JSON list of C-alpha atoms in Angstrom, two decimals:
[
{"chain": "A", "resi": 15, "resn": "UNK", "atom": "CA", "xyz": [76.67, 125.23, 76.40]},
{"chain": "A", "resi": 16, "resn": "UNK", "atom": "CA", "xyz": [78.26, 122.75, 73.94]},
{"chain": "A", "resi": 17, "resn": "UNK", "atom": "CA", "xyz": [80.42, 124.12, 71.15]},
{"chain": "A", "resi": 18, "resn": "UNK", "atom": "CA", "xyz": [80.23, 128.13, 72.28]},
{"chain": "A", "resi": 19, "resn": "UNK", "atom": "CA", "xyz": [82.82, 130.63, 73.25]},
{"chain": "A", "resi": 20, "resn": "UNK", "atom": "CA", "xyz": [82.02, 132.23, 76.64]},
{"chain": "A", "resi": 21, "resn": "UNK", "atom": "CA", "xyz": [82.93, 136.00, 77.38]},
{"chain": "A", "resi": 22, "resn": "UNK", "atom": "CA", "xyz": [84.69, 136.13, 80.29]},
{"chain": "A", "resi": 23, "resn": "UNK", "atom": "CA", "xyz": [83.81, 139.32, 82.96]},
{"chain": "A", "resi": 24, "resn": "UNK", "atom": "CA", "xyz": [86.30, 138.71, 85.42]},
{"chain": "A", "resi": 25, "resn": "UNK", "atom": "CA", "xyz": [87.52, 142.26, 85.04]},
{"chain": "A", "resi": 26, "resn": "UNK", "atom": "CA", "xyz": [83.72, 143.65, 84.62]},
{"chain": "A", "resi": 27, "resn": "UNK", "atom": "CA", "xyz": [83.27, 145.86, 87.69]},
{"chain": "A", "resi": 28, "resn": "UNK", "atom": "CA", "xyz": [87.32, 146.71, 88.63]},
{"chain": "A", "resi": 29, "resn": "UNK", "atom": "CA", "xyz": [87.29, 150.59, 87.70]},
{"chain": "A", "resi": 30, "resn": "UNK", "atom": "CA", "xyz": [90.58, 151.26, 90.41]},
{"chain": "A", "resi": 31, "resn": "UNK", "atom": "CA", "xyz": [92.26, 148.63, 88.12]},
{"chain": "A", "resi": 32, "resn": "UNK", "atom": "CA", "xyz": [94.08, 150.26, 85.42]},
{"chain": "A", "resi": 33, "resn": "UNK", "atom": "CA", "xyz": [93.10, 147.20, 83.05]},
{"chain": "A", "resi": 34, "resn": "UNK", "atom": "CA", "xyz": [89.45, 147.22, 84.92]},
{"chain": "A", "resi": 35, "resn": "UNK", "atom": "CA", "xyz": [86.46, 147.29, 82.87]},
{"chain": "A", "resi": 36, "resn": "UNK", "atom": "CA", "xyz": [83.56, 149.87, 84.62]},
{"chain": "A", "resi": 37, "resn": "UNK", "atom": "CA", "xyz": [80.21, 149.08, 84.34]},
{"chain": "A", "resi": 38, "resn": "UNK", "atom": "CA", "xyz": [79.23, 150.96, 81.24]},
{"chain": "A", "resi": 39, "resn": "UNK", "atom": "CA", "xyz": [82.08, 149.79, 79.22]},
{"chain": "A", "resi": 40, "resn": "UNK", "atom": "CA", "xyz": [80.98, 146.22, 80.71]},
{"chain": "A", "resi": 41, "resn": "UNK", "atom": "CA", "xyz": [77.81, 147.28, 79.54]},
{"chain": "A", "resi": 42, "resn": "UNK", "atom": "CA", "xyz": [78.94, 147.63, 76.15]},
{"chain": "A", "resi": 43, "resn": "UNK", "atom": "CA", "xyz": [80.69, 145.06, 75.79]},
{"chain": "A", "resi": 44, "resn": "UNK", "atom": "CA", "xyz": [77.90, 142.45, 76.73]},
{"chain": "A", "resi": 45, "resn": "UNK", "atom": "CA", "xyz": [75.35, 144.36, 74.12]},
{"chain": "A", "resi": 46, "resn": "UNK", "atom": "CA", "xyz": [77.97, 143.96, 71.25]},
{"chain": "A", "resi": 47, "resn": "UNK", "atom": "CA", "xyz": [79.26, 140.23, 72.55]},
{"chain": "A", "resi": 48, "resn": "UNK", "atom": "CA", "xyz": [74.94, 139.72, 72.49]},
{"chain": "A", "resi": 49, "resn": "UNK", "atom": "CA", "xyz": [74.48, 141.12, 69.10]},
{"chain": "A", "resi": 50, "resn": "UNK", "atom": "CA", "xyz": [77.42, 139.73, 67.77]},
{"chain": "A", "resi": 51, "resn": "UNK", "atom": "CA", "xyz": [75.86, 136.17, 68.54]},
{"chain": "A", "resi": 52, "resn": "UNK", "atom": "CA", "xyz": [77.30, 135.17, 71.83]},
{"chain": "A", "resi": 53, "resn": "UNK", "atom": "CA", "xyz": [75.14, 133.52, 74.22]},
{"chain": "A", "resi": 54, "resn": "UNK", "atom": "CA", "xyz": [77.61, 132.37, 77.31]},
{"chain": "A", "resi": 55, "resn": "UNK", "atom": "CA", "xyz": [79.06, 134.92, 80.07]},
{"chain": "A", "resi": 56, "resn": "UNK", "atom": "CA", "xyz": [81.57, 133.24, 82.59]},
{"chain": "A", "resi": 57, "resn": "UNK", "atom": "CA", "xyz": [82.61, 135.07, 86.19]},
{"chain": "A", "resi": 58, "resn": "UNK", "atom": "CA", "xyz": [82.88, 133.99, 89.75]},
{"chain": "A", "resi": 59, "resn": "UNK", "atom": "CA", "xyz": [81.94, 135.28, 92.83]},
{"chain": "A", "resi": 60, "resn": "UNK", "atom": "CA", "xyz": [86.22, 136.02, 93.41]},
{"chain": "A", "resi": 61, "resn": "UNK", "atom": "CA", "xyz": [85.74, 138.53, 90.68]},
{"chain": "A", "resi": 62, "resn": "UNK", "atom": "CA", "xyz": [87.28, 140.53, 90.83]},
{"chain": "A", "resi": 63, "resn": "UNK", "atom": "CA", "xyz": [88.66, 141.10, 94.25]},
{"chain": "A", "resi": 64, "resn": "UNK", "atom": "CA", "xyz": [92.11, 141.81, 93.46]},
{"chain": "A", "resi": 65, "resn": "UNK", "atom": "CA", "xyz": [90.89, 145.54, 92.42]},
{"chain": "A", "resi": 66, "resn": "UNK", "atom": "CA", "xyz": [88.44, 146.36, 95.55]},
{"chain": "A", "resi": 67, "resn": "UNK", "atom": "CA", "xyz": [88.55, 148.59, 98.32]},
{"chain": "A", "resi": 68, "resn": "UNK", "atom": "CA", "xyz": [87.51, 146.07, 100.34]},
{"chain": "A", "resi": 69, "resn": "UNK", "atom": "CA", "xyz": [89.03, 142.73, 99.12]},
{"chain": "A", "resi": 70, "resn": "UNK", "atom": "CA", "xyz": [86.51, 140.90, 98.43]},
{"chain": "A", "resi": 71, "resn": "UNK", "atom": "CA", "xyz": [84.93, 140.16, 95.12]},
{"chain": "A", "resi": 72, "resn": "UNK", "atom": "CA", "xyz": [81.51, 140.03, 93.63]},
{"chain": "A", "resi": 73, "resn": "UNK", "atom": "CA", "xyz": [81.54, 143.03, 91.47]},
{"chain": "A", "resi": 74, "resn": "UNK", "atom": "CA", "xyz": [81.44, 141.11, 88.17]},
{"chain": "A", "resi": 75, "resn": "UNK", "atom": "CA", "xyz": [78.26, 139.58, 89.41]},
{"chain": "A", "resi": 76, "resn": "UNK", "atom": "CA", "xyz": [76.82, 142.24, 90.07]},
{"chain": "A", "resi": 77, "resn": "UNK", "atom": "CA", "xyz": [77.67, 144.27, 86.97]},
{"chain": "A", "resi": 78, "resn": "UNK", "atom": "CA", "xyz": [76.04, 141.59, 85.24]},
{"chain": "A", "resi": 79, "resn": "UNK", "atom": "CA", "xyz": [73.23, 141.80, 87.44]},
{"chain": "A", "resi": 80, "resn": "UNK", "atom": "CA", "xyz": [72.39, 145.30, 86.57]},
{"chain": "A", "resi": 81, "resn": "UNK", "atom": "CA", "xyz": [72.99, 144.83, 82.96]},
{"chain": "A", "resi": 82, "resn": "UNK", "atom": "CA", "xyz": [70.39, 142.08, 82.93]},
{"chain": "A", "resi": 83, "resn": "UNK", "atom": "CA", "xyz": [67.91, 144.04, 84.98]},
{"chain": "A", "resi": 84, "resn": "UNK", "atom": "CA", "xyz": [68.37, 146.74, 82.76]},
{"chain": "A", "resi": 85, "resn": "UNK", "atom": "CA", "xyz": [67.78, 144.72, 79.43]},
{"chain": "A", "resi": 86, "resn": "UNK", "atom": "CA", "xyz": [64.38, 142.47, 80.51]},
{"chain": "A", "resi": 87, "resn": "UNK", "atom": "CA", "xyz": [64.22, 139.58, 78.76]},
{"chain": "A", "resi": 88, "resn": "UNK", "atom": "CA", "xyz": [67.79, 139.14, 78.26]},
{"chain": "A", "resi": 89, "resn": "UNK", "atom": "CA", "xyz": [67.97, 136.36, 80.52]},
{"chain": "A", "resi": 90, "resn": "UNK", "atom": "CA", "xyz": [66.29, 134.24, 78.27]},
{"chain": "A", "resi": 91, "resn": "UNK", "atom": "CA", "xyz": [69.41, 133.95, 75.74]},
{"chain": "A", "resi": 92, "resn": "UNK", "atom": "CA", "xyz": [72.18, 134.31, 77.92]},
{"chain": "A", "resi": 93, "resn": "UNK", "atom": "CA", "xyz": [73.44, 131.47, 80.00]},
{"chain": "A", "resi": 94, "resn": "UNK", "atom": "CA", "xyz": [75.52, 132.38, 82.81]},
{"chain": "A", "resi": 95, "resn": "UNK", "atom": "CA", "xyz": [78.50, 129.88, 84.52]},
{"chain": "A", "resi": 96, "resn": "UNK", "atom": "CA", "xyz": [80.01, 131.74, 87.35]},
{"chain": "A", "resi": 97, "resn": "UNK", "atom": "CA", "xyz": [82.37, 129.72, 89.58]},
{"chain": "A", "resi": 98, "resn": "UNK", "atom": "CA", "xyz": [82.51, 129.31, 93.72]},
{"chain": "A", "resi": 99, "resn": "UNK", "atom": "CA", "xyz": [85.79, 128.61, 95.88]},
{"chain": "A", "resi": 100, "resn": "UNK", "atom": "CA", "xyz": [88.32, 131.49, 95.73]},
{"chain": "A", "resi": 101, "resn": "UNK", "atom": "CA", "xyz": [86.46, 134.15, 97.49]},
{"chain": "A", "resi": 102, "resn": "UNK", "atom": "CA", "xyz": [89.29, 135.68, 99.85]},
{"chain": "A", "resi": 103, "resn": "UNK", "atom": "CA", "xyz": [88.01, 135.23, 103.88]},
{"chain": "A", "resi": 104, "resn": "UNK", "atom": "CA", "xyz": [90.72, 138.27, 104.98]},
{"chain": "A", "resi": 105, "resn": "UNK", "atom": "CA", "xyz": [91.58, 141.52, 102.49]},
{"chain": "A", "resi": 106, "resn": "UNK", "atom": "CA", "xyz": [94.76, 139.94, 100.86]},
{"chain": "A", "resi": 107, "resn": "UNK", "atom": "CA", "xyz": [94.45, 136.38, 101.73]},
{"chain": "A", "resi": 108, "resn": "UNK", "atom": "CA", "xyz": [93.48, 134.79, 98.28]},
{"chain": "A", "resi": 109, "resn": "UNK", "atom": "CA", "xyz": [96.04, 131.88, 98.30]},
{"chain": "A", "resi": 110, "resn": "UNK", "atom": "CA", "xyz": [96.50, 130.99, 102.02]},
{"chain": "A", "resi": 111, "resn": "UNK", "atom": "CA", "xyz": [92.77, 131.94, 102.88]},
{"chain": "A", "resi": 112, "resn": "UNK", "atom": "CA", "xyz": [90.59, 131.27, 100.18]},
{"chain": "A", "resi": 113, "resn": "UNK", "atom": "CA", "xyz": [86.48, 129.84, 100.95]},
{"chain": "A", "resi": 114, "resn": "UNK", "atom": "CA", "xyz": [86.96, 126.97, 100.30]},
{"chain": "A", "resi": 115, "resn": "UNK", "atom": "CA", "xyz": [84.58, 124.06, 99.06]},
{"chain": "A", "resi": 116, "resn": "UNK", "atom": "CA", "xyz": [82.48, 123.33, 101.91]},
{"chain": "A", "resi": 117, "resn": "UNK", "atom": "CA", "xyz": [79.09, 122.71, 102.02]},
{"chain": "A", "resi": 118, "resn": "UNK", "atom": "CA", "xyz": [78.21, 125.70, 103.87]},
{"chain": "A", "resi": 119, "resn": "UNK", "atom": "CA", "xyz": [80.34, 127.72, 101.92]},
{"chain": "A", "resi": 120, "resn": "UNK", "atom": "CA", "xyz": [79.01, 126.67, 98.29]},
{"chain": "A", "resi": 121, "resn": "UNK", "atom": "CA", "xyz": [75.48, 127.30, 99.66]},
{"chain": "A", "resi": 122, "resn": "UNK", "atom": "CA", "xyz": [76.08, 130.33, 100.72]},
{"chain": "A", "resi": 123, "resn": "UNK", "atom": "CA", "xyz": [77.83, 131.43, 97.80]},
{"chain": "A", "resi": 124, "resn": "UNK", "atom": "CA", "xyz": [75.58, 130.42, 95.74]},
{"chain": "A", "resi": 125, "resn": "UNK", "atom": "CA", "xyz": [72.88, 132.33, 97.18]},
{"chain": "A", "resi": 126, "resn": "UNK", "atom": "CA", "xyz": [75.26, 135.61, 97.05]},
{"chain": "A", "resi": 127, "resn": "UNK", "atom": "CA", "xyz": [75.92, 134.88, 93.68]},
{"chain": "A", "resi": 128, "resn": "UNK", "atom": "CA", "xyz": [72.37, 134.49, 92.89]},
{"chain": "A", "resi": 129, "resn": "UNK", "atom": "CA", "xyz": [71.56, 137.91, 94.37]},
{"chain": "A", "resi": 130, "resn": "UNK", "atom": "CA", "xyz": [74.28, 139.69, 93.13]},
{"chain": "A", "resi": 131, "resn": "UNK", "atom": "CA", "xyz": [73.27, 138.19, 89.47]},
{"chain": "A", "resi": 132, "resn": "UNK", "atom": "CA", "xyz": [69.77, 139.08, 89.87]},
{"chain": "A", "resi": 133, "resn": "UNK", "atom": "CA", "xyz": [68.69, 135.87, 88.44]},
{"chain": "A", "resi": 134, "resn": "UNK", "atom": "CA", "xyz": [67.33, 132.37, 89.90]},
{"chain": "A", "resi": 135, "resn": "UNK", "atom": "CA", "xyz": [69.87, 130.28, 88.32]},
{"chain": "A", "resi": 136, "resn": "UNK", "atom": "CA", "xyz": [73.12, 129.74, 87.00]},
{"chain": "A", "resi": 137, "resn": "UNK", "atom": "CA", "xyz": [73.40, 127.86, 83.68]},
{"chain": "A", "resi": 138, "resn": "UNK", "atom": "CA", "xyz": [77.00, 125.87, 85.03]},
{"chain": "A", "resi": 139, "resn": "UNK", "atom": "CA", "xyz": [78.05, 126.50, 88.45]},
{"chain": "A", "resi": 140, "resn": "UNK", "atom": "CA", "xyz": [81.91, 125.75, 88.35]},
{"chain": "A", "resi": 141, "resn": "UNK", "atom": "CA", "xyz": [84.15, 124.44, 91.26]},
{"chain": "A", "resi": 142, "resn": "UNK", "atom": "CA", "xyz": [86.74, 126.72, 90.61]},
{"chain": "A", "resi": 143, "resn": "UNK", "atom": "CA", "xyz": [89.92, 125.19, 92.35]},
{"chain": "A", "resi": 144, "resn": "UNK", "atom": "CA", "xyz": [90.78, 122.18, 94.54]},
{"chain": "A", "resi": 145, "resn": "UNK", "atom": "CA", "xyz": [89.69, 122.01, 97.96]},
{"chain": "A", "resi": 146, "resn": "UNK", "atom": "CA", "xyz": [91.80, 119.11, 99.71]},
{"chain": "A", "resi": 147, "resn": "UNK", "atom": "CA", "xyz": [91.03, 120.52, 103.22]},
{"chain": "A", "resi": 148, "resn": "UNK", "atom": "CA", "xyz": [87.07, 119.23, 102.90]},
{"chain": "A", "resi": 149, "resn": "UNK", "atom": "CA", "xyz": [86.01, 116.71, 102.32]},
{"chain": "A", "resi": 150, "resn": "UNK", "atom": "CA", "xyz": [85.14, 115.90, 98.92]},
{"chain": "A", "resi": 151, "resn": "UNK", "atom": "CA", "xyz": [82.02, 114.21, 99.88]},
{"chain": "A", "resi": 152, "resn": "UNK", "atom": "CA", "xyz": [80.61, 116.91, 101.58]},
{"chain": "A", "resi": 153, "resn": "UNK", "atom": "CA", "xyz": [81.61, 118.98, 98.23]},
{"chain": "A", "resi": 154, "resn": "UNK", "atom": "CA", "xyz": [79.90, 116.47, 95.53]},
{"chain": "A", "resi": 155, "resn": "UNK", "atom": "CA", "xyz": [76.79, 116.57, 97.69]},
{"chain": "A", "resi": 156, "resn": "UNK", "atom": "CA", "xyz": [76.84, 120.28, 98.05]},
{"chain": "A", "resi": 157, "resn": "UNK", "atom": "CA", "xyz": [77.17, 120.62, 94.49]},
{"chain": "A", "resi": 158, "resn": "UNK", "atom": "CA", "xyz": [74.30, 118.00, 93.73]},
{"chain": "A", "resi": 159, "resn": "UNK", "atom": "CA", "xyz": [71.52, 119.68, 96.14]},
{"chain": "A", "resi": 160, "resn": "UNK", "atom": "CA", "xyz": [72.35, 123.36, 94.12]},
{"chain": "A", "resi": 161, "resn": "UNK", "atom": "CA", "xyz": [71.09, 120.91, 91.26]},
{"chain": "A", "resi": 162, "resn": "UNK", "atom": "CA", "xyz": [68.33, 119.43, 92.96]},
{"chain": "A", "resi": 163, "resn": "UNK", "atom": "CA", "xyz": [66.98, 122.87, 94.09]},
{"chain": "A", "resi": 164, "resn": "UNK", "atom": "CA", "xyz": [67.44, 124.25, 90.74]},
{"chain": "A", "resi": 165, "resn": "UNK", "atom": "CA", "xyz": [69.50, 126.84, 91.17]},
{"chain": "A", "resi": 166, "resn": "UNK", "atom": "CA", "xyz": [72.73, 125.57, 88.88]},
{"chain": "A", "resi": 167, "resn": "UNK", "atom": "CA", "xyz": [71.51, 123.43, 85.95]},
{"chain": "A", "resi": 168, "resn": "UNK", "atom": "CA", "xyz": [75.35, 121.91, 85.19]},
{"chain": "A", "resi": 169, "resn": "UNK", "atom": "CA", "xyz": [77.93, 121.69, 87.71]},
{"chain": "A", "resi": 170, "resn": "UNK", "atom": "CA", "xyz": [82.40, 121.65, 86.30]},
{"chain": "A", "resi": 171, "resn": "UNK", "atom": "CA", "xyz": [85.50, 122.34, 87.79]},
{"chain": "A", "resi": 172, "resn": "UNK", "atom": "CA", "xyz": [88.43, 124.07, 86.96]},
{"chain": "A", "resi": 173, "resn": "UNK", "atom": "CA", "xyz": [91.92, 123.79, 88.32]},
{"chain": "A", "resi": 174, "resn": "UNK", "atom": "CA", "xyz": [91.68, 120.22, 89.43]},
{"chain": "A", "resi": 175, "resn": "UNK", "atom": "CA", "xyz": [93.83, 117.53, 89.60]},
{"chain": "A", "resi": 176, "resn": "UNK", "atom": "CA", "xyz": [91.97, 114.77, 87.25]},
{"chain": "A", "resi": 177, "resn": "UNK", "atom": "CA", "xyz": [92.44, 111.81, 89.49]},
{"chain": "A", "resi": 178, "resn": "UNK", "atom": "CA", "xyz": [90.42, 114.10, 91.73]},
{"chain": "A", "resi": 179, "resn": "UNK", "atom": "CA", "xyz": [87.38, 114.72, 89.53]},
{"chain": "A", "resi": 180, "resn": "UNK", "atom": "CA", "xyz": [87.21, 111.21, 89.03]},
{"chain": "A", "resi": 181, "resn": "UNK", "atom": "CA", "xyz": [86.80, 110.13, 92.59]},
{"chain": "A", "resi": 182, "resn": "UNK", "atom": "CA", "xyz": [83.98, 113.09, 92.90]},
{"chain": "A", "resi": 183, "resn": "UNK", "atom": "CA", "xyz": [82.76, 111.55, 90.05]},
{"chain": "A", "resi": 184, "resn": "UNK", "atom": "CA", "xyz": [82.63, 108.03, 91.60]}
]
């Protein structure tokens, strides 16, 4: 992934957002990105709740799921970061009741994400924002086993404190 410019798709699959992107404008837009010479997609298994009926997110994923399964081969020069942690537990409760970076939960996740992607791995499999109520751990080891199994092949984070990402580091 060094020196490329990812599309991001965390509007792919919000049609009841005016600004949404539906699946065959997503569509679209990953062809031409594709042609065009871009290689990286980035999403998260959050996106993009803010726009469901239900609350709950995933819909990128899975428009990007689809488009792969409907382009074989494509998987082979795209890599795919997609990020775990702000997945709403209640319809509305993003900031006060977010998943988390639990074992359980980034297992799980990744699994959904997985499915939902169509695909048997992730090419970075982002932290996407602090977790101080687990500990952290519990969250590098989490994050190493999705490694060890295979399933992510680089692990970052995203809106973390540094200090933090140093002692996960350590």
């Amino acid at each position: 992934m060094n020196n490329k410019i990812a599309l991001g798709a965390m509007l792919f699959g919000s049609e009841s957002n005016p600004r949404g992107v539906d699946q065959k404008t997503s569509f679209d837009l990953l062809d031409c990105y594709m042609d065009g010479g871009g290689s990286v997609i980035d999403t998260a298994n959050s996106y993009s709740y803010w726009s469901s009926h239900d609350g709950f997110g995933g819909q990128s994923e899975t428009v990007i799921g689809h488009w792969l399964s409907a382009r074989p081969g494509m998987r082979n020069r795209v890599q795919i970061a997609t990020k775990v942690g702000c997945e709403p537990l209640i319809k509305g409760g993003y900031r006060d009741h977010a998943e988390g970076l639990s074992p359980a939960v980034i297992a799980g996740a990744m699994e959904a994400s997985l499915k939902r992607l169509q695909t048997d791995h992730v090419d970075l499999y982002w932290a996407h924002k602090e977790d101080r109520a687990t500990d952290l751990t519990g969250t590098v080891s989490a994050f190493g086993k999705v490694v060890a199994d295979g399933k992510a092949l680089r692990l970052g984070v995203s809106n973390h404190a540094l200090w933090r990402v140093e002692r996960a580091r350590g």
